[in-house]
XYZ file of C-alpha atoms in Angstrom:
366
model
C 0.059 -0.259 -0.142
C 1.151 3.479 -0.468
C 2.271 5.917 1.753
C -0.755 8.038 -0.019
C -3.023 5.079 0.753
C -2.165 5.351 3.838
C -2.467 8.522 4.961
C -5.586 8.971 3.858
C -6.716 5.748 5.300
C -5.412 7.336 9.027
C -6.933 10.925 8.407
C -10.404 9.213 7.671
C -10.042 6.868 10.990
C -8.886 9.905 12.907
C -11.797 11.960 11.704
C -14.135 8.613 12.137
C -16.633 9.453 15.693
C -15.105 7.786 18.580
C -16.046 4.116 18.426
C -17.161 4.023 14.509
C -13.886 2.651 13.314
C -13.100 -1.018 13.901
C -10.861 -2.190 16.263
C -10.022 -1.476 20.086
C -9.105 1.222 21.372
C -6.163 1.880 24.011
C -5.305 4.746 25.872
C -1.612 5.494 25.387
C 0.714 6.708 28.829
C 2.995 7.491 27.405
C 4.121 10.825 26.450
C 8.082 11.143 25.913
C 8.668 12.498 22.471
C 11.295 9.810 22.011
C 9.376 7.306 22.769
C 6.249 9.082 20.178
C 9.220 9.355 17.270
C 9.495 5.368 17.753
C 6.126 4.778 18.065
C 3.830 6.367 15.971
C 3.650 4.902 12.798
C 2.191 1.900 14.639
C -0.559 3.942 16.187
C -4.055 5.505 14.496
C -5.666 8.642 16.625
C -9.352 7.799 18.055
C -9.154 10.840 20.176
C -6.225 13.944 21.394
C -7.993 16.165 24.060
C -5.780 17.145 26.844
C -3.667 14.578 28.414
C -6.506 12.431 27.062
C -5.065 10.572 23.859
C -6.771 7.570 22.945
C -5.831 4.794 19.437
C -5.747 2.085 17.422
C -2.546 -0.280 16.471
C -1.998 -0.679 12.736
C -0.711 -3.398 13.611
C -1.842 -7.149 14.933
C -1.168 -6.398 18.953
C 0.994 -8.966 18.898
C 3.059 -7.746 16.274
C 3.482 -4.314 17.830
C 6.868 -2.994 19.783
C 7.119 -4.022 23.384
C 7.325 -0.504 24.525
C 4.241 -0.080 23.283
C 2.678 -2.641 24.654
C 3.558 -1.429 27.950
C 2.467 1.922 27.095
C -1.168 0.518 25.705
C -4.646 0.689 28.228
C -7.538 -0.888 27.786
C -9.725 1.813 28.097
C -14.358 1.591 28.117
C -15.787 4.363 26.340
C -17.432 5.254 28.879
C -14.972 5.901 31.214
C -13.320 8.728 28.975
C -13.671 12.428 29.221
C -11.576 15.682 28.908
C -13.469 18.677 28.760
C -14.384 22.251 30.354
C -15.589 21.129 33.802
C -19.367 21.175 34.392
C -21.527 23.714 36.578
C -23.433 22.004 38.853
C -21.274 22.383 41.498
C -21.373 25.494 43.480
C -19.514 26.620 45.516
C -19.842 30.117 48.076
C -16.825 31.753 48.627
C -15.254 31.387 52.000
C -13.279 34.496 53.929
C -11.407 31.517 55.820
C -10.160 30.040 52.888
C -9.341 33.075 51.054
C -7.808 34.150 53.840
C -5.692 30.908 53.868
C -4.700 30.726 50.299
C -3.787 34.379 49.877
C -0.879 33.288 52.093
C 0.718 31.694 48.718
C 3.923 33.236 47.430
C 5.205 32.653 44.173
C 8.140 33.825 44.627
C 8.753 31.092 46.990
C 7.884 28.655 44.524
C 10.532 30.019 42.520
C 12.914 29.680 44.388
C 12.366 26.113 46.103
C 12.028 25.258 42.264
C 15.049 27.434 41.125
C 17.363 25.060 43.470
C 15.947 21.955 42.644
C 16.829 22.218 39.209
C 20.002 23.368 39.690
C 21.041 20.371 41.871
C 22.474 18.307 38.263
C 20.955 15.226 37.201
C 18.054 14.414 39.400
C 16.629 10.959 38.015
C 17.103 8.038 39.863
C 19.038 6.239 37.507
C 21.599 9.389 38.443
C 22.432 6.986 41.864
C 23.746 4.571 39.945
C 26.609 6.632 38.984
C 27.724 8.015 42.252
C 26.362 9.244 46.348
C 26.711 12.897 45.396
C 24.350 12.526 42.357
C 21.658 15.779 41.889
C 18.261 12.931 43.069
C 20.592 13.003 46.192
C 21.228 16.496 46.840
C 17.276 17.106 45.832
C 16.374 14.893 48.444
C 18.501 15.669 51.313
C 17.223 19.025 50.498
C 13.270 18.995 50.558
C 14.053 16.455 53.895
C 15.641 19.799 55.376
C 13.022 21.735 54.055
C 10.655 19.857 55.815
C 11.741 19.241 58.620
C 12.791 23.432 59.252
C 8.883 23.854 58.782
C 8.340 21.703 61.436
C 7.368 18.231 59.833
C 8.555 14.524 60.918
C 11.205 14.471 57.565
C 12.197 10.750 56.673
C 13.296 9.504 53.321
C 11.580 5.765 52.428
C 14.274 4.139 50.709
C 12.817 1.307 48.530
C 14.975 0.335 45.952
C 18.922 -0.473 46.128
C 21.347 1.104 43.476
C 24.517 0.691 42.622
C 25.729 3.719 44.149
C 23.184 4.528 46.313
C 19.554 4.226 47.474
C 16.380 5.075 45.879
C 14.608 7.059 48.207
C 11.109 9.241 48.466
C 11.018 12.304 51.153
C 8.104 11.871 53.574
C 6.666 14.807 55.686
C 4.212 13.792 58.088
C 1.967 15.616 60.753
C -0.104 13.331 62.009
C -3.625 12.432 62.747
C -6.108 9.572 63.265
C -7.056 10.197 58.953
C -4.601 11.862 56.196
C -4.659 13.815 53.190
C -1.968 13.064 51.008
C -0.194 15.845 48.571
C 2.167 14.202 46.503
C 4.492 15.428 43.363
C 7.910 13.865 42.048
C 11.551 15.594 42.165
C 13.218 12.975 39.830
C 13.725 13.776 36.261
C 14.489 11.816 33.097
C 18.163 12.395 33.615
C 19.042 16.310 32.048
C 21.640 18.727 33.429
C 20.559 21.217 35.480
C 17.083 20.267 33.920
C 12.833 19.370 34.830
C 12.370 22.815 36.390
C 8.858 22.384 34.932
C 8.605 18.655 34.931
C 8.458 18.806 37.907
C 10.555 21.296 40.232
C 7.190 22.781 39.851
C 5.257 20.404 41.304
C 7.572 20.312 44.257
C 8.159 23.783 44.905
C 4.325 23.799 44.952
C 4.672 20.936 47.266
C 6.081 23.017 49.808
C 4.619 26.116 49.450
C 1.543 24.126 50.456
C 3.433 22.756 53.446
C 4.702 26.585 54.995
C 1.416 27.771 54.816
C -0.045 24.586 56.249
C 2.080 24.390 59.010
C 1.037 27.790 60.441
C -2.539 25.858 60.901
C -3.629 23.048 63.326
C -6.488 20.625 61.617
C -8.430 17.823 62.242
C -6.993 15.345 60.133
C -3.092 14.702 59.387
C -0.594 15.653 56.805
C 1.554 13.759 54.582
C 3.829 15.281 51.988
C 5.043 13.032 49.503
C 7.904 14.238 47.329
C 8.041 10.831 45.560
C 11.004 9.847 43.328
C 11.550 7.462 40.096
C 8.105 8.489 38.495
C 9.910 8.878 34.932
C 10.646 5.295 35.556
C 6.936 3.759 36.405
C 5.888 6.224 39.040
C 8.077 3.707 41.399
C 8.133 5.620 44.637
C 4.914 6.096 44.327
C 4.213 2.157 43.962
C 6.193 1.705 46.817
C 5.018 4.550 49.043
C 1.751 3.020 48.353
C 3.274 -0.547 49.184
C 3.906 0.531 52.568
C 1.771 2.047 53.345
C -0.929 -0.878 52.444
C 1.780 -3.291 54.489
C 0.763 -1.113 57.505
C -2.553 -0.992 57.441
C -2.288 3.016 57.093
C -3.635 3.068 53.287
C -7.201 3.037 54.989
C -6.103 6.255 56.701
C -5.892 8.212 53.584
C -8.723 10.169 53.077
C -8.075 11.818 49.944
C -4.806 12.446 47.771
C -3.446 15.386 45.516
C -0.777 15.098 42.968
C 0.660 18.143 41.509
C 3.044 17.081 38.164
C 4.102 20.408 35.841
C 2.489 23.257 37.447
C 4.227 26.347 35.575
C 3.664 26.536 31.624
C 0.911 28.856 30.842
C -0.443 29.488 26.985
C -4.073 29.233 27.956
C -5.079 29.561 31.864
C -6.017 25.491 31.842
C -5.450 23.661 34.394
C -6.100 19.718 33.723
C -7.832 17.803 36.711
C -7.158 14.052 36.230
C -8.844 11.299 38.056
C -10.665 7.618 37.043
C -14.858 7.946 36.388
C -15.566 6.990 39.860
C -14.756 9.989 41.229
C -15.828 12.590 38.551
C -17.536 14.393 40.966
C -14.951 14.895 43.148
C -12.816 16.787 40.131
C -15.747 18.647 39.511
C -15.984 20.034 43.600
C -12.206 20.730 42.919
C -13.357 22.253 39.249
C -15.854 24.539 41.196
C -12.834 26.228 43.630
C -10.948 26.914 40.988
C -13.272 28.842 39.670
C -14.158 30.733 42.692
C -9.899 31.337 44.578
C -8.062 31.231 41.109
C -7.964 32.716 37.759
C -8.130 29.279 35.859
C -10.713 27.726 33.767
C -10.739 24.161 35.284
C -10.582 20.645 32.396
C -11.747 17.808 34.242
C -9.710 14.733 31.963
C -10.079 10.300 32.566
C -9.118 8.144 32.895
C -5.909 8.251 35.209
C -2.532 7.836 34.076
C 1.316 8.208 33.744
C 1.445 9.607 37.304
C 1.934 10.033 41.760
C -2.156 9.718 41.793
C -2.188 6.637 39.943
C -1.054 4.404 42.876
C -3.805 5.785 45.199
C -6.733 5.894 43.128
C -6.396 1.871 42.019
C -6.208 1.946 45.875
C -9.394 3.357 46.162
C -8.514 6.383 47.549
C -10.145 9.667 45.643
C -7.179 11.431 44.430
C -6.482 13.941 41.480
C -3.500 15.239 39.113
C -3.237 19.127 38.877
C -1.466 19.919 35.591
C -0.715 22.115 33.024
C -3.256 22.204 30.117
C -1.409 19.514 27.624
C -3.068 21.025 24.650
C -0.690 23.403 25.737
C 1.845 22.070 27.586
C 5.791 23.064 27.582
C 7.276 22.562 24.313
C 10.642 21.757 26.626
C 8.717 18.651 27.682
C 11.699 16.231 28.366
C 14.202 17.647 26.460
C 17.625 19.638 28.058
C 15.495 23.487 28.055
C 13.180 22.623 30.610
C 14.890 25.710 32.155
C 13.441 28.133 34.863
C 13.080 30.375 31.659
C 9.393 31.416 30.393
C 7.602 29.783 33.205
C 4.508 31.479 35.262
C 4.808 31.028 38.982
C 1.808 32.953 39.203
C 0.189 30.194 38.344
C 1.735 27.030 40.081
C 0.605 29.771 42.707
C -2.782 29.316 41.291
C -2.541 25.400 41.706
C -1.037 25.797 44.821
C -4.244 27.847 46.328
C -6.577 24.990 45.025
C -4.735 22.421 46.674
C -4.854 24.449 49.562
C -8.600 25.475 49.599
C -9.015 21.266 48.659
C -7.697 20.939 52.199
C -9.503 23.161 53.789
C -12.693 21.710 51.692
C -12.123 18.185 53.243
C -10.646 19.553 56.626
C -11.200 21.551 59.421
C -8.312 23.923 59.739
C -7.386 26.775 61.866
C -4.746 29.362 63.194
C -1.843 28.486 65.085
């Protein structure tokens, strides 16, 4: 078959209504540019909005490259959505919450993100090369900051590397039940890069921890700076297994994830979850419209970041992330530096997630 005929076939297939073409549909759970360059030839796109891309293989599934098969997740059409949030969830502005979120300082987020970015190579794989990797420097910095803010900080090490241990960083304030806030700090390995992905989310986590240090709460707090997200969400899966083994997984009432929160072209935030928690995401979206300048979109199903292990454990969880239709063009590239990032947008995402915590717990100023 000629290339011209193949091009016409793919164009017609992509234009068909979802479900109209033959063959199973899969959620593509990998967006790394080099991965796409190797594998897009095997795929016909059936749906592509924000982070949600559904594809049909143009070859039998068994003939696809193994790395591509690993990135294809079968989905039910009723579980798929990526669209502006509805308006049925109503939230009235609360003066206490407004005062809480006003304490977020974008300069703090920028400063923490720059420190993380400049640690060198933060990939988990760098731990194989020596004991003073950027990954180790970042983990030590995060632990020190959480401890300075008054949280019980520890490194949860879950994998032996050749020269060092691969560890999450956890800051806790005890309670009967917990709200967990996650953001990964590892990168794909470029030197002094990964400012948006995901120094920005980790810095927003630290800023939320700083603000909440000034309040008492009826719920405990867990701040999970996760490692190994870029290699199969390794750190968050390991921490979820730890919580299951200790029986504490039942104490996690809500989980919030921040990943890539500082590149802004259109003011849209994607709130990604699974179908069973769609109503929760709509409530979060309503808060976004009250306490931030962002326009929320709700996306499902979830994939590829640190909210996934907690959703799989049955915990209401969501990802807050920049709009993928206009996401950072330096994603997974050496140019993912501090230049061109919007720290007011990152601050708005931190404000939204603080408003969520205020709505799910009883906060009292110290």
